[in-house]
PDB file of C-alpha atoms in Angstrom:
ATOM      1  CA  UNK A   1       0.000   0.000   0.000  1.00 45.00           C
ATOM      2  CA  UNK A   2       1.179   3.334  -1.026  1.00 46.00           C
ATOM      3  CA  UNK A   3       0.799   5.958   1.931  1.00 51.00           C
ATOM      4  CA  UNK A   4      -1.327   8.919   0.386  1.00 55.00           C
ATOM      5  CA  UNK A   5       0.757  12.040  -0.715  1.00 53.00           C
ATOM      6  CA  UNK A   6       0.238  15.231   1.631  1.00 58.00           C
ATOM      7  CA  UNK A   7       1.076  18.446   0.299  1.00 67.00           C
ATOM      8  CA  UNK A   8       3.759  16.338  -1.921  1.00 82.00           C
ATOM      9  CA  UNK A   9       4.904  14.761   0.733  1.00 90.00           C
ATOM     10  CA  UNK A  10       4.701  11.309   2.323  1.00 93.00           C
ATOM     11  CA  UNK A  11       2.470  11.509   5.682  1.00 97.00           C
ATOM     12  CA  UNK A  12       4.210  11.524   9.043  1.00 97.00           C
ATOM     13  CA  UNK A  13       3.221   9.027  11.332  1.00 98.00           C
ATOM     14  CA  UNK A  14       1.111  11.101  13.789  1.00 98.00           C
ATOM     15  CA  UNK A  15      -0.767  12.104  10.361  1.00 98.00           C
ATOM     16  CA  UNK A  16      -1.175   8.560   9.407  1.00 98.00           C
ATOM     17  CA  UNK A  17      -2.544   8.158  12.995  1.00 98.00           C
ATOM     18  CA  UNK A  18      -4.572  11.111  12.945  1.00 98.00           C
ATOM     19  CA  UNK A  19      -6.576  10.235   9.156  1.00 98.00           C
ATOM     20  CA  UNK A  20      -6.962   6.738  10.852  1.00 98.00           C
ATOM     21  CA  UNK A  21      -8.887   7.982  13.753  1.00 98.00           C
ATOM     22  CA  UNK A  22     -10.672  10.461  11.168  1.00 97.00           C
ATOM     23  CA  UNK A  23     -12.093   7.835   9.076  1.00 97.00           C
ATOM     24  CA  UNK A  24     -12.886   5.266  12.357  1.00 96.00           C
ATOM     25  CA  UNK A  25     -15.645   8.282  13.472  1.00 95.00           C
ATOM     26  CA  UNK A  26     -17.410   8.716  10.368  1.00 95.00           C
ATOM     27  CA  UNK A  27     -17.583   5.912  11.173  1.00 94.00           C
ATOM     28  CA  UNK A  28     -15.987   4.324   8.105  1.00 96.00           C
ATOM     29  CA  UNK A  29     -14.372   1.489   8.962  1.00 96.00           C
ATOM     30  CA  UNK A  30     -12.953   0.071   5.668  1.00 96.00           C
ATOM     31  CA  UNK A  31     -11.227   3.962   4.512  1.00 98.00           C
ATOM     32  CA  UNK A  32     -10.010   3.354   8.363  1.00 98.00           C
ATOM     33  CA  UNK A  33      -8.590  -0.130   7.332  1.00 97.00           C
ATOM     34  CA  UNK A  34      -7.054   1.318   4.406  1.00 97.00           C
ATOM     35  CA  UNK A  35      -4.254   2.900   7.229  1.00 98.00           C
ATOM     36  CA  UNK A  36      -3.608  -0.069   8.341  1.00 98.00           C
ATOM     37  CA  UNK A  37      -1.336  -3.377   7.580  1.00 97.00           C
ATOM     38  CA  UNK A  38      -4.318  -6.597   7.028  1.00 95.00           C
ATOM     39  CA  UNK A  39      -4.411  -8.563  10.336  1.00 91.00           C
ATOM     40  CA  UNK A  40      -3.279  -5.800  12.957  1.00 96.00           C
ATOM     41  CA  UNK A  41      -4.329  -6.549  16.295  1.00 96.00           C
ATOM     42  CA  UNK A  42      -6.657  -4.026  17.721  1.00 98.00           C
ATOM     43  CA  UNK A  43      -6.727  -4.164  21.187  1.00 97.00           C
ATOM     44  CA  UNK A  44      -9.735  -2.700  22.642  1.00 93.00           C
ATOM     45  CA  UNK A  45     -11.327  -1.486  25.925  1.00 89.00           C
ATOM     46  CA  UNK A  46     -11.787  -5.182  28.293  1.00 88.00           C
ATOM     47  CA  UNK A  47      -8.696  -6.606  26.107  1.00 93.00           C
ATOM     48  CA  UNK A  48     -11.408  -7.542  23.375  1.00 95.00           C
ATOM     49  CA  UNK A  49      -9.210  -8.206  20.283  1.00 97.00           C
ATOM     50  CA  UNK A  50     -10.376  -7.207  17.033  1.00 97.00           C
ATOM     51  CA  UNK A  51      -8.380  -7.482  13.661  1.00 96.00           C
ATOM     52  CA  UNK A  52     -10.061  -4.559  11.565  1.00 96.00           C
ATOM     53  CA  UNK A  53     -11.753  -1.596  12.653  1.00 97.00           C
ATOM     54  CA  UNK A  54     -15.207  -2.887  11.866  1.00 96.00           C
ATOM     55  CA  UNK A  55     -14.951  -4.569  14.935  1.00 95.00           C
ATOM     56  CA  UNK A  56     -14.598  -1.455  17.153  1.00 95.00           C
ATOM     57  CA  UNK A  57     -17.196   0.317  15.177  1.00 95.00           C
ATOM     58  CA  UNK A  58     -19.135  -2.455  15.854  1.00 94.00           C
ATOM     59  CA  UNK A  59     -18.804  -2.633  19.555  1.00 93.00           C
ATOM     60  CA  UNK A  60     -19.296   1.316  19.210  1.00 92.00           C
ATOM     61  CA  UNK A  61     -22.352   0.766  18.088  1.00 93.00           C
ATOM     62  CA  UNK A  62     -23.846  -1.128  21.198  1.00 92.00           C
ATOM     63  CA  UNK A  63     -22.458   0.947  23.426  1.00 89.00           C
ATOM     64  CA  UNK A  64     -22.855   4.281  22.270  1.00 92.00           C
ATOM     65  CA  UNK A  65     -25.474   6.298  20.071  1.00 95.00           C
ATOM     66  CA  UNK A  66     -22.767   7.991  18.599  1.00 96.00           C
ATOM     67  CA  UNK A  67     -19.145   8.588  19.879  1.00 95.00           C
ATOM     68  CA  UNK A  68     -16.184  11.048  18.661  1.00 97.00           C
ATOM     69  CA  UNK A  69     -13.097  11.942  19.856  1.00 97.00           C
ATOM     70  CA  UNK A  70     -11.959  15.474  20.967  1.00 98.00           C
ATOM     71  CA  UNK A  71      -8.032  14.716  19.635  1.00 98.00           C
ATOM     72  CA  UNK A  72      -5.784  17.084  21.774  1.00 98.00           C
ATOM     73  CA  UNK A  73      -2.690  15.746  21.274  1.00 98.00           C
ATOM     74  CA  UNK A  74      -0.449  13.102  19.441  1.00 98.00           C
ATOM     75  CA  UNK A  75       2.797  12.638  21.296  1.00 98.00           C
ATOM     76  CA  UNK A  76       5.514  10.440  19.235  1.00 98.00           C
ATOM     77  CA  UNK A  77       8.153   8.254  20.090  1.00 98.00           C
ATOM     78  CA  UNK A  78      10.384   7.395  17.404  1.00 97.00           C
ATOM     79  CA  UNK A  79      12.431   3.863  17.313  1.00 94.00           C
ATOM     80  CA  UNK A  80      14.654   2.573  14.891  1.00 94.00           C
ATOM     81  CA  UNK A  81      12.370   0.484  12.902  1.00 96.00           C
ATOM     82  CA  UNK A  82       8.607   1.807  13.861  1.00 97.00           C
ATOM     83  CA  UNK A  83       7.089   4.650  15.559  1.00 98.00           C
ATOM     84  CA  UNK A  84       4.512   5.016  18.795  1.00 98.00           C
ATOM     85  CA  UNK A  85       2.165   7.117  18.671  1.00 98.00           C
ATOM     86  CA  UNK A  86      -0.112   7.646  21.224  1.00 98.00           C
ATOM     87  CA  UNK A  87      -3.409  10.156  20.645  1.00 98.00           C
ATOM     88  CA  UNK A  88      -3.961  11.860  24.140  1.00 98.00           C
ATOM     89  CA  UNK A  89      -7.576  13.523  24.356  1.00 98.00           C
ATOM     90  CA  UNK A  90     -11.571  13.115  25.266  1.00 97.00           C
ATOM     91  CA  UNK A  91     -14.547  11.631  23.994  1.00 96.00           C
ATOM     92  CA  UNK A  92     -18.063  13.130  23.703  1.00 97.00           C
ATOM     93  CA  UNK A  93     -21.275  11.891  22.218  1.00 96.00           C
ATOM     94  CA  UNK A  94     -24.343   9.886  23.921  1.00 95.00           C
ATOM     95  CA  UNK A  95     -25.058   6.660  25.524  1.00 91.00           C
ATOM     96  CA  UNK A  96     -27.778   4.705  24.455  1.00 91.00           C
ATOM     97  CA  UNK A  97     -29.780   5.979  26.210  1.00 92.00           C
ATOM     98  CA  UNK A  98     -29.497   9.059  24.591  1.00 94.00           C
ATOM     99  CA  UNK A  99     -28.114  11.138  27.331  1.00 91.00           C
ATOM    100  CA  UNK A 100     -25.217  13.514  26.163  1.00 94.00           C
ATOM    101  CA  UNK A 101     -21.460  12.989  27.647  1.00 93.00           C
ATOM    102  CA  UNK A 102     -18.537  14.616  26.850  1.00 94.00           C
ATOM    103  CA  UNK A 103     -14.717  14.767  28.819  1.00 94.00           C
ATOM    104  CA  UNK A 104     -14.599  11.089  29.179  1.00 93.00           C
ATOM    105  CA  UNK A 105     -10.369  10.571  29.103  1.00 95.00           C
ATOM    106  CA  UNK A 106      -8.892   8.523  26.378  1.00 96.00           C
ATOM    107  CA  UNK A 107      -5.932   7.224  24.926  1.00 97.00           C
ATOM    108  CA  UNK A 108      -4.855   5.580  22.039  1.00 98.00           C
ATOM    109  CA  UNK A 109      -1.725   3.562  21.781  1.00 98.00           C
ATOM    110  CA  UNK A 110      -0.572   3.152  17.802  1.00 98.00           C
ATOM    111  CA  UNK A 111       2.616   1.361  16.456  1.00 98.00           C
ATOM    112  CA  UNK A 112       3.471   2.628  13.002  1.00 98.00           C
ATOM    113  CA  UNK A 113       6.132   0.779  10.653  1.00 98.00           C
ATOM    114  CA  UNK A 114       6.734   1.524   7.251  1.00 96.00           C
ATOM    115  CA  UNK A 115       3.653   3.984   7.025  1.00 97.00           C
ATOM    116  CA  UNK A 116       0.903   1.200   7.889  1.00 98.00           C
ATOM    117  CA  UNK A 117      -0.788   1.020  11.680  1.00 98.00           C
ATOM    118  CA  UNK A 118       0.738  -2.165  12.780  1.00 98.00           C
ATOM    119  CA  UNK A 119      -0.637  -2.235  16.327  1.00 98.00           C
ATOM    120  CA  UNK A 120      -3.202  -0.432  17.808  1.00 98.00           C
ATOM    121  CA  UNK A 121      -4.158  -0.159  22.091  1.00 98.00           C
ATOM    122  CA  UNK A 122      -7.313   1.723  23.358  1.00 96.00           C
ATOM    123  CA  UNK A 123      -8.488   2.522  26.764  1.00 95.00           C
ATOM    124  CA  UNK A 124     -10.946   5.003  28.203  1.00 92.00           C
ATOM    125  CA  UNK A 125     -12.738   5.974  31.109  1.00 90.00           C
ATOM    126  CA  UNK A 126     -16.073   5.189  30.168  1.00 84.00           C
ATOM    127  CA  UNK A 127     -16.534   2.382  32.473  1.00 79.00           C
ATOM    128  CA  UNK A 128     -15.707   5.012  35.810  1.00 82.00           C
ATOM    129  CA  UNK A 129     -18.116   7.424  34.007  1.00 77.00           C
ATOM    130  CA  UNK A 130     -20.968   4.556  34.271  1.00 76.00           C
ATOM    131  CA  UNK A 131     -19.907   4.007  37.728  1.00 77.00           C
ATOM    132  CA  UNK A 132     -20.284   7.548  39.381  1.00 77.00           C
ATOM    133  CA  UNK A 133     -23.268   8.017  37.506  1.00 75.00           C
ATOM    134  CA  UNK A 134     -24.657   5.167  39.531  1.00 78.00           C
ATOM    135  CA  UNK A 135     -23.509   6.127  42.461  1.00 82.00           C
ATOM    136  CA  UNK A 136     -20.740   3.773  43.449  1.00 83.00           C
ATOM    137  CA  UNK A 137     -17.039   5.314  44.047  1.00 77.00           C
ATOM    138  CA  UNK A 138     -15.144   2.740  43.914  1.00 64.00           C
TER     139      UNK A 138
END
């Protein structure tokens, strides 16, 4: 797969990230996929293993109404063969219920080699958020 040209230039990482999480809240999983190496292990919230993004749109999709991401940061850690790239920020939207959230902590955990997504880590704080609002600090 050739990574798509920006401004005549390849993409960095972080914008490879970035497009990635972009296309996963349309949601379109399969232009998501298309930032990605086939296979990658997507490791989400619970340690529920998924090996495309359809799979967290999916699980989106009982959980949530609709969900987005406030993206706030990307901080990168280059290595000698791959990149980490972790996307620091919030998320917003509403719950099936249809009541309205927003501020609920994420962050996103990418490994990046040869300009394809070849790892992927997500946690959040939803699950705290459905505990205070019932009342139980815990």
């Amino acid at each position: 797969m050739s990574v798509p040209a920006k401004a005549d230039r390849p993409m960095t990482d972080a914008e490879i990230v970035e497009a990635y999480l972009t296309a996963s809240m349309i949601p379109d999983p399969d232009a998501a996929a298309a930032y990605m190496k086939p296979g990658t292990v997507i490791t989400f919230t619970g340690g529920r293993e998924f090996d495309h993004p359809r799979g967290p749109t999916g699980f989106n999709a009982k959980r949530y109404r609709w969900v987005k991401k406030k993206m706030d940061r990307f901080d990168v850690c280059p290595c000698t063969d791959e990149t980490v790239v972790y996307s620091v920020g919030t998320l917003y939207g509403e719950w099936m219920d249809g009541t309205p959230f927003e501020g609920t902590r994420y962050v996103d955990r990418f490994v990046v080699r040869g300009g394809q997504i070849v790892k992927m880590d997500v946690w959040n704080d939803s699950a705290e958020r459905i505990l205070v609002q019932r009342g139980i600090e815990a």
